[in-house]
GROMACS .gro file of C-alpha atoms in nm:
model
  276
    1MET     CA    1  10.343  11.809   8.445
    2LEU     CA    2  10.141  11.982   8.169
    3GLY     CA    3   9.822  11.792   8.175
    4GLY     CA    4   9.482  12.015   8.304
    5LEU     CA    5   9.676  12.319   8.234
    6LYS     CA    6   9.472  12.688   8.123
    7MET     CA    7   9.533  12.708   7.790
    8LEU     CA    8   9.749  13.038   7.678
    9PRO     CA    9   9.879  13.212   7.426
   10ASP     CA   10  10.306  13.205   7.313
   11ASP     CA   11  10.412  13.422   7.464
   12GLU     CA   12  10.275  13.419   7.807
   13MET     CA   13  10.374  13.014   7.842
   14ARG     CA   14  10.669  13.121   7.797
   15LYS     CA   15  10.721  13.376   8.015
   16TRP     CA   16  10.569  13.089   8.272
   17LEU     CA   17  10.838  12.828   8.166
   18LEU     CA   18  11.083  13.125   8.216
   19VAL     CA   19  10.945  13.122   8.634
   20ARG     CA   20  10.963  12.748   8.634
   21ARG     CA   21  11.340  12.782   8.503
   22GLU     CA   22  11.443  13.065   8.771
   23LEU     CA   23  11.323  12.770   9.063
   24GLY     CA   24  11.462  12.533   8.944
   25ILE     CA   25  11.255  12.310   8.756
   26ASP     CA   26  11.409  12.131   8.443
   27SER     CA   27  11.163  11.985   8.295
   28VAL     CA   28  10.855  11.960   8.202
   29GLY     CA   29  10.622  11.646   8.121
   30ALA     CA   30  10.313  11.587   7.916
   31ALA     CA   31  10.064  11.277   7.888
   32MET     CA   32   9.952  11.211   7.516
   33ALA     CA   33   9.686  11.012   7.417
   34GLY     CA   34   9.695  11.029   7.059
   35HIS     CA   35   9.712  11.325   6.828
   36GLY     CA   36   9.418  11.530   6.789
   37LEU     CA   37   9.088  11.490   6.791
   38VAL     CA   38   9.119  11.093   6.977
   39HIS     CA   39   9.367  11.306   7.212
   40ASP     CA   40   9.044  11.630   7.280
   41ARG     CA   41   8.879  11.376   7.338
   42TRP     CA   42   9.028  11.153   7.637
   43ASN     CA   43   9.092  11.470   7.814
   44GLY     CA   44   8.718  11.650   7.798
   45ARG     CA   45   8.886  11.993   7.588
   46GLU     CA   46   8.901  12.078   7.236
   47GLY     CA   47   9.284  12.241   7.193
   48ASP     CA   48   9.422  12.012   7.413
   49PHE     CA   49   9.663  11.826   7.192
   50GLU     CA   50   9.739  12.179   7.036
   51PHE     CA   51   9.824  12.319   7.367
   52PRO     CA   52  10.093  12.051   7.539
   53MET     CA   53  10.298  12.076   7.193
   54ARG     CA   54  10.371  12.411   7.203
   55THR     CA   55  10.477  12.441   7.519
   56GLN     CA   56  10.651  12.233   7.503
   57ARG     CA   57  10.822  12.380   7.127
   58LEU     CA   58  10.841  12.683   7.436
   59ALA     CA   59  11.094  12.420   7.660
   60ARG     CA   60  11.309  12.330   7.428
   61GLU     CA   61  11.361  12.683   7.312
   62LEU     CA   62  11.461  12.769   7.640
   63GLY     CA   63  11.708  12.453   7.763
   64ILE     CA   64  11.395  12.296   7.931
   65GLY     CA   65  11.362  11.911   7.935
   66VAL     CA   66  11.091  11.738   7.769
   67HIS     CA   67  10.977  11.389   7.902
   68GLN     CA   68  10.612  11.236   7.754
   69TRP     CA   69  10.387  10.982   7.814
   70LEU     CA   70  10.213  10.782   7.586
   71PHE     CA   71   9.896  10.570   7.606
   72VAL     CA   72   9.835  10.284   7.493
   73THR     CA   73   9.445  10.173   7.424
   74LYS     CA   74   9.240  10.036   7.229
   75SER     CA   75   9.184  10.439   6.998
   76THR     CA   76   9.511  10.550   7.089
   77LEU     CA   77   9.703  10.235   6.949
   78PRO     CA   78   9.653  10.273   6.579
   79ILE     CA   79   9.782  10.632   6.551
   80LEU     CA   80  10.026  10.573   6.733
   81ASP     CA   81  10.369  10.580   6.525
   82GLU     CA   82  10.188  10.892   6.378
   83THR     CA   83  10.195  11.072   6.737
   84VAL     CA   84  10.614  11.004   6.788
   85GLU     CA   85  10.632  11.150   6.393
   86ILE     CA   86  10.386  11.455   6.505
   87LEU     CA   87  10.581  11.479   6.857
   88ASP     CA   88  10.913  11.483   6.650
   89SER     CA   89  10.853  11.649   6.376
   90PHE     CA   90  10.738  12.012   6.584
   91VAL     CA   91  10.826  11.951   6.934
   92GLY     CA   92  11.198  11.799   6.822
   93PRO     CA   93  11.331  11.507   7.031
   94ALA     CA   94  11.256  11.419   7.383
   95THR     CA   95  11.484  11.406   7.694
   96GLU     CA   96  11.235  11.058   7.766
   97ARG     CA   97  10.950  10.929   7.605
   98ASN     CA   98  10.775  10.628   7.772
   99ALA     CA   99  10.450  10.447   7.707
  100ARG     CA  100  10.106  10.345   7.994
  101LEU     CA  101   9.886  10.177   8.028
  102PHE     CA  102   9.546  10.415   8.177
  103LEU     CA  103   9.471  10.329   8.584
  104ALA     CA  104   9.169  10.149   8.617
  105ALA     CA  105   9.070  10.460   8.835
  106GLY     CA  106   8.920  10.765   8.788
  107TYR     CA  107   8.793  10.840   8.428
  108GLY     CA  108   8.952  10.559   8.352
  109ALA     CA  109   8.812  10.312   8.542
  110HIS     CA  110   8.480  10.401   8.357
  111HIS     CA  111   8.652  10.260   8.029
  112GLU     CA  112   8.779   9.947   8.017
  113ASP     CA  113   8.654   9.858   7.646
  114GLU     CA  114   8.965  10.050   7.569
  115ARG     CA  115   9.175   9.837   7.773
  116ILE     CA  116   9.419   9.645   7.493
  117THR     CA  117   9.395   9.294   7.557
  118GLU     CA  118   9.631   8.965   7.495
  119ARG     CA  119   9.573   8.995   7.092
  120ASP     CA  120   9.658   9.331   7.021
  121LEU     CA  121   9.956   9.308   7.170
  122ASP     CA  122  10.161   9.217   6.871
  123GLN     CA  123  10.072   9.553   6.685
  124LEU     CA  124  10.227   9.708   6.991
  125PRO     CA  125  10.547   9.877   6.783
  126THR     CA  126  10.889   9.812   6.942
  127TRP     CA  127  10.908  10.124   7.051
  128VAL     CA  128  10.621  10.084   7.262
  129VAL     CA  129  10.722   9.740   7.349
  130ASP     CA  130  11.102   9.865   7.472
  131SER     CA  131  10.940  10.183   7.644
  132PHE     CA  132  10.751   9.842   7.887
  133ASN     CA  133  11.002   9.650   7.863
  134ALA     CA  134  11.261   9.966   8.038
  135ASN     CA  135  11.011   9.971   8.296
  136ARG     CA  136  11.095   9.726   8.574
  137SER     CA  137  10.821   9.802   8.818
  138ALA     CA  138  10.566   9.773   8.519
  139SER     CA  139  10.453   9.412   8.382
  140LEU     CA  140  10.170   9.350   8.120
  141ARG     CA  141   9.997   9.053   8.192
  142PRO     CA  142   9.618   8.923   8.087
  143GLU     CA  143   9.385   8.948   8.371
  144ARG     CA  144   9.375   8.544   8.369
  145GLU     CA  145   9.796   8.533   8.446
  146TRP     CA  146   9.779   8.842   8.738
  147ILE     CA  147   9.517   8.567   8.933
  148GLU     CA  148   9.761   8.271   8.843
  149LEU     CA  149  10.057   8.537   9.057
  150PHE     CA  150   9.834   8.593   9.363
  151ARG     CA  151   9.777   8.254   9.368
  152LYS     CA  152  10.094   8.110   9.362
  153ASP     CA  153  10.241   8.425   9.572
  154THR     CA  154  10.137   8.291   9.900
  155THR     CA  155  10.356   8.653  10.073
  156PRO     CA  156  10.147   8.864  10.373
  157LEU     CA  157  10.096   9.192  10.207
  158GLU     CA  158  10.209   9.456  10.332
  159GLU     CA  159   9.983   9.650  10.669
  160ASP     CA  160  10.170   9.948  10.723
  161VAL     CA  161   9.856  10.183  10.647
  162LEU     CA  162   9.955  10.574  10.514
  163LEU     CA  163   9.795  10.787  10.586
  164GLN     CA  164   9.673  11.092  10.411
  165LEU     CA  165   9.561  11.447  10.599
  166TYR     CA  166   9.351  11.689  10.393
  167VAL     CA  167   9.269  12.010  10.485
  168ASP     CA  168   9.036  12.207  10.378
  169ASP     CA  169   8.825  12.501  10.447
  170ASP     CA  170   8.598  12.283  10.598
  171ASN     CA  171   8.803  12.150  10.879
  172ILE     CA  172   9.161  12.321  10.951
  173ASP     CA  173   8.919  12.499  11.241
  174ARG     CA  174   8.900  12.130  11.368
  175ILE     CA  175   9.302  11.999  11.328
  176GLU     CA  176   9.438  12.364  11.411
  177ALA     CA  177   9.270  12.371  11.808
  178THR     CA  178   9.352  11.937  11.837
  179SER     CA  179   9.703  11.855  11.852
  180CYS     CA  180   9.936  11.677  11.619
  181GLU     CA  181   9.878  11.274  11.857
  182GLU     CA  182   9.548  11.365  11.830
  183THR     CA  183   9.461  11.474  11.476
  184PHE     CA  184   9.664  11.165  11.399
  185ALA     CA  185   9.566  10.929  11.608
  186ASP     CA  186   9.242  10.993  11.511
  187LEU     CA  187   9.315  10.989  11.117
  188GLU     CA  188   9.456  10.594  11.145
  189ARG     CA  189   9.178  10.489  11.319
  190ARG     CA  190   8.919  10.585  11.103
  191THR     CA  191   9.150  10.420  10.845
  192ARG     CA  192   9.205  10.083  10.999
  193ALA     CA  193   8.829  10.081  11.005
  194VAL     CA  194   8.847  10.160  10.640
  195PHE     CA  195   9.078   9.892  10.519
  196ALA     CA  196   8.964   9.669  10.788
  197SER     CA  197   8.592   9.669  10.546
  198MET     CA  198   8.694   9.604  10.210
  199PRO     CA  199   8.677   9.245  10.113
  200SER     CA  200   9.064   9.128  10.083
  201ARG     CA  201   9.264   9.026   9.767
  202GLU     CA  202   9.197   8.697   9.820
  203GLU     CA  203   8.809   8.810   9.853
  204LEU     CA  204   8.825   9.003   9.531
  205ARG     CA  205   8.975   8.769   9.317
  206GLU     CA  206   8.809   8.465   9.412
  207ALA     CA  207   8.488   8.629   9.356
  208CYS     CA  208   8.503   8.900   9.088
  209GLY     CA  209   8.856   8.775   8.904
  210ASP     CA  210   8.726   8.645   8.554
  211PRO     CA  211   8.971   8.390   8.554
  212ASP     CA  212   8.956   8.420   8.091
  213GLY     CA  213   9.061   8.744   8.098
  214THR     CA  214   9.219   8.892   7.823
  215LYS     CA  215   9.317   9.186   7.966
  216ILE     CA  216   9.669   9.405   7.980
  217TYR     CA  217   9.713   9.545   8.374
  218GLU     CA  218  10.008   9.720   8.435
  219PHE     CA  219  10.005   9.666   8.807
  220PRO     CA  220   9.964   9.424   9.090
  221MET     CA  221   9.697   9.724   9.268
  222ASP     CA  222   9.568   9.873   8.932
  223ILE     CA  223   9.416   9.511   8.854
  224GLU     CA  224   9.254   9.471   9.207
  225ARG     CA  225   9.078   9.840   9.163
  226ALA     CA  226   8.994   9.687   8.893
  227TRP     CA  227   8.808   9.410   9.073
  228LEU     CA  228   8.716   9.633   9.316
  229ASP     CA  229   8.522   9.819   9.104
  230ARG     CA  230   8.306   9.518   9.011
  231TYR     CA  231   8.244   9.401   9.392
  232LEU     CA  232   8.125   9.768   9.488
  233ASP     CA  233   7.910   9.736   9.165
  234ARG     CA  234   7.708   9.407   9.338
  235GLN     CA  235   7.746   9.507   9.700
  236PRO     CA  236   7.798   9.948   9.740
  237LEU     CA  237   8.067  10.018  10.038
  238HIS     CA  238   7.965  10.321  10.171
  239LEU     CA  239   8.297  10.441  10.264
  240ASP     CA  240   8.557  10.672  10.357
  241TRP     CA  241   8.761  10.626  10.001
  242SER     CA  242   8.957  10.917  10.043
  243LEU     CA  243   9.124  10.745  10.321
  244THR     CA  244   9.265  10.432  10.111
  245ARG     CA  245   9.657  10.455  10.040
  246ASP     CA  246   9.639  10.452   9.630
  247LEU     CA  247   9.283  10.321   9.586
  248VAL     CA  248   9.157  10.661   9.346
  249GLY     CA  249   8.893  10.436   9.270
  250ARG     CA  250   8.589  10.527   9.024
  251SER     CA  251   8.510  10.932   8.891
  252ARG     CA  252   8.146  11.043   8.988
  253SER     CA  253   8.134  11.108   8.602
  254LYS     CA  254   8.200  10.843   8.325
  255ASN     CA  255   8.347  11.111   8.091
  256PRO     CA  256   8.559  11.480   8.105
  257PRO     CA  257   8.329  11.798   8.056
  258PRO     CA  258   8.211  11.850   7.724
  259LEU     CA  259   8.428  11.990   7.510
  260VAL     CA  260   8.540  12.282   7.470
  261ARG     CA  261   8.494  12.491   7.148
  262LEU     CA  262   8.757  12.748   7.044
  263GLY     CA  263   8.531  12.800   6.704
  264SER     CA  264   8.694  12.697   6.389
  265ALA     CA  265   9.004  12.442   6.431
  266ASN     CA  266   9.356  12.567   6.519
  267ARG     CA  267   9.632  12.470   6.303
  268LEU     CA  268  10.031  12.402   6.394
  269ARG     CA  269  10.249  12.546   6.158
  270ASN     CA  270  10.548  12.311   6.091
  271GLY     CA  271  10.761  12.474   5.728
  272ASN     CA  272  10.507  12.386   5.461
  273SER     CA  273  10.314  12.112   5.628
  274GLU     CA  274  10.007  12.149   5.885
  275VAL     CA  275   9.968  11.978   6.228
  276VAL     CA  276   9.568  11.883   6.305
   0.00000   0.00000   0.00000
């Protein structure tokens, strides 16, 4: 994955890619939120669109596969086709390209105003529709349809709890001094306690769901995240959210750090054309 990497000159990135190719890594993945300044603003770093573009082209030159994820939002929808044209022109054909909605988690949880609605579905380019249709785990539904689907689905939710043990400087001594059985018994106890304190899906749906909601969500877990955020706005719960399965939650800040200025505008040259 290329997102968030330190931006390095082409010669250093070529070496970086060669090392990974020797390790058996056969593809790079890049998540693109439109192009140019739109992408840079989403990622909080000036030049963030240019850097993965250059790296993807280097990867193709080295015989490494290129996987692209293009995010569909209110601000990227008008430039999705332009983004594909730029990628194809500068990088070349992708090994695989997929369209995605952003998750109701992290920074994305603060930007529900960017979520596409039912009215936007008719504006989706054909390749975006095909991409979503090919993804069997995704289902583009407005909130109101998710609510009706959940009301009809009486299948009991799975009761298995995924345990996540994070090791850091603050807990490593305690972990090393404790048996494996004791460590995971304690982790399971604390994790189940968090889930027991959370509202059920049914409670979230009825208390926080919008029966007329037209915003589009891709996965069941994602609409549940949105409902939980609304619930917590009304009734905060002071729980250890790091223990909950797949529940990333909102970031503390609404936005990535301020754009990092690189000085004069950088341009990617491709023959006689420029991509800014």
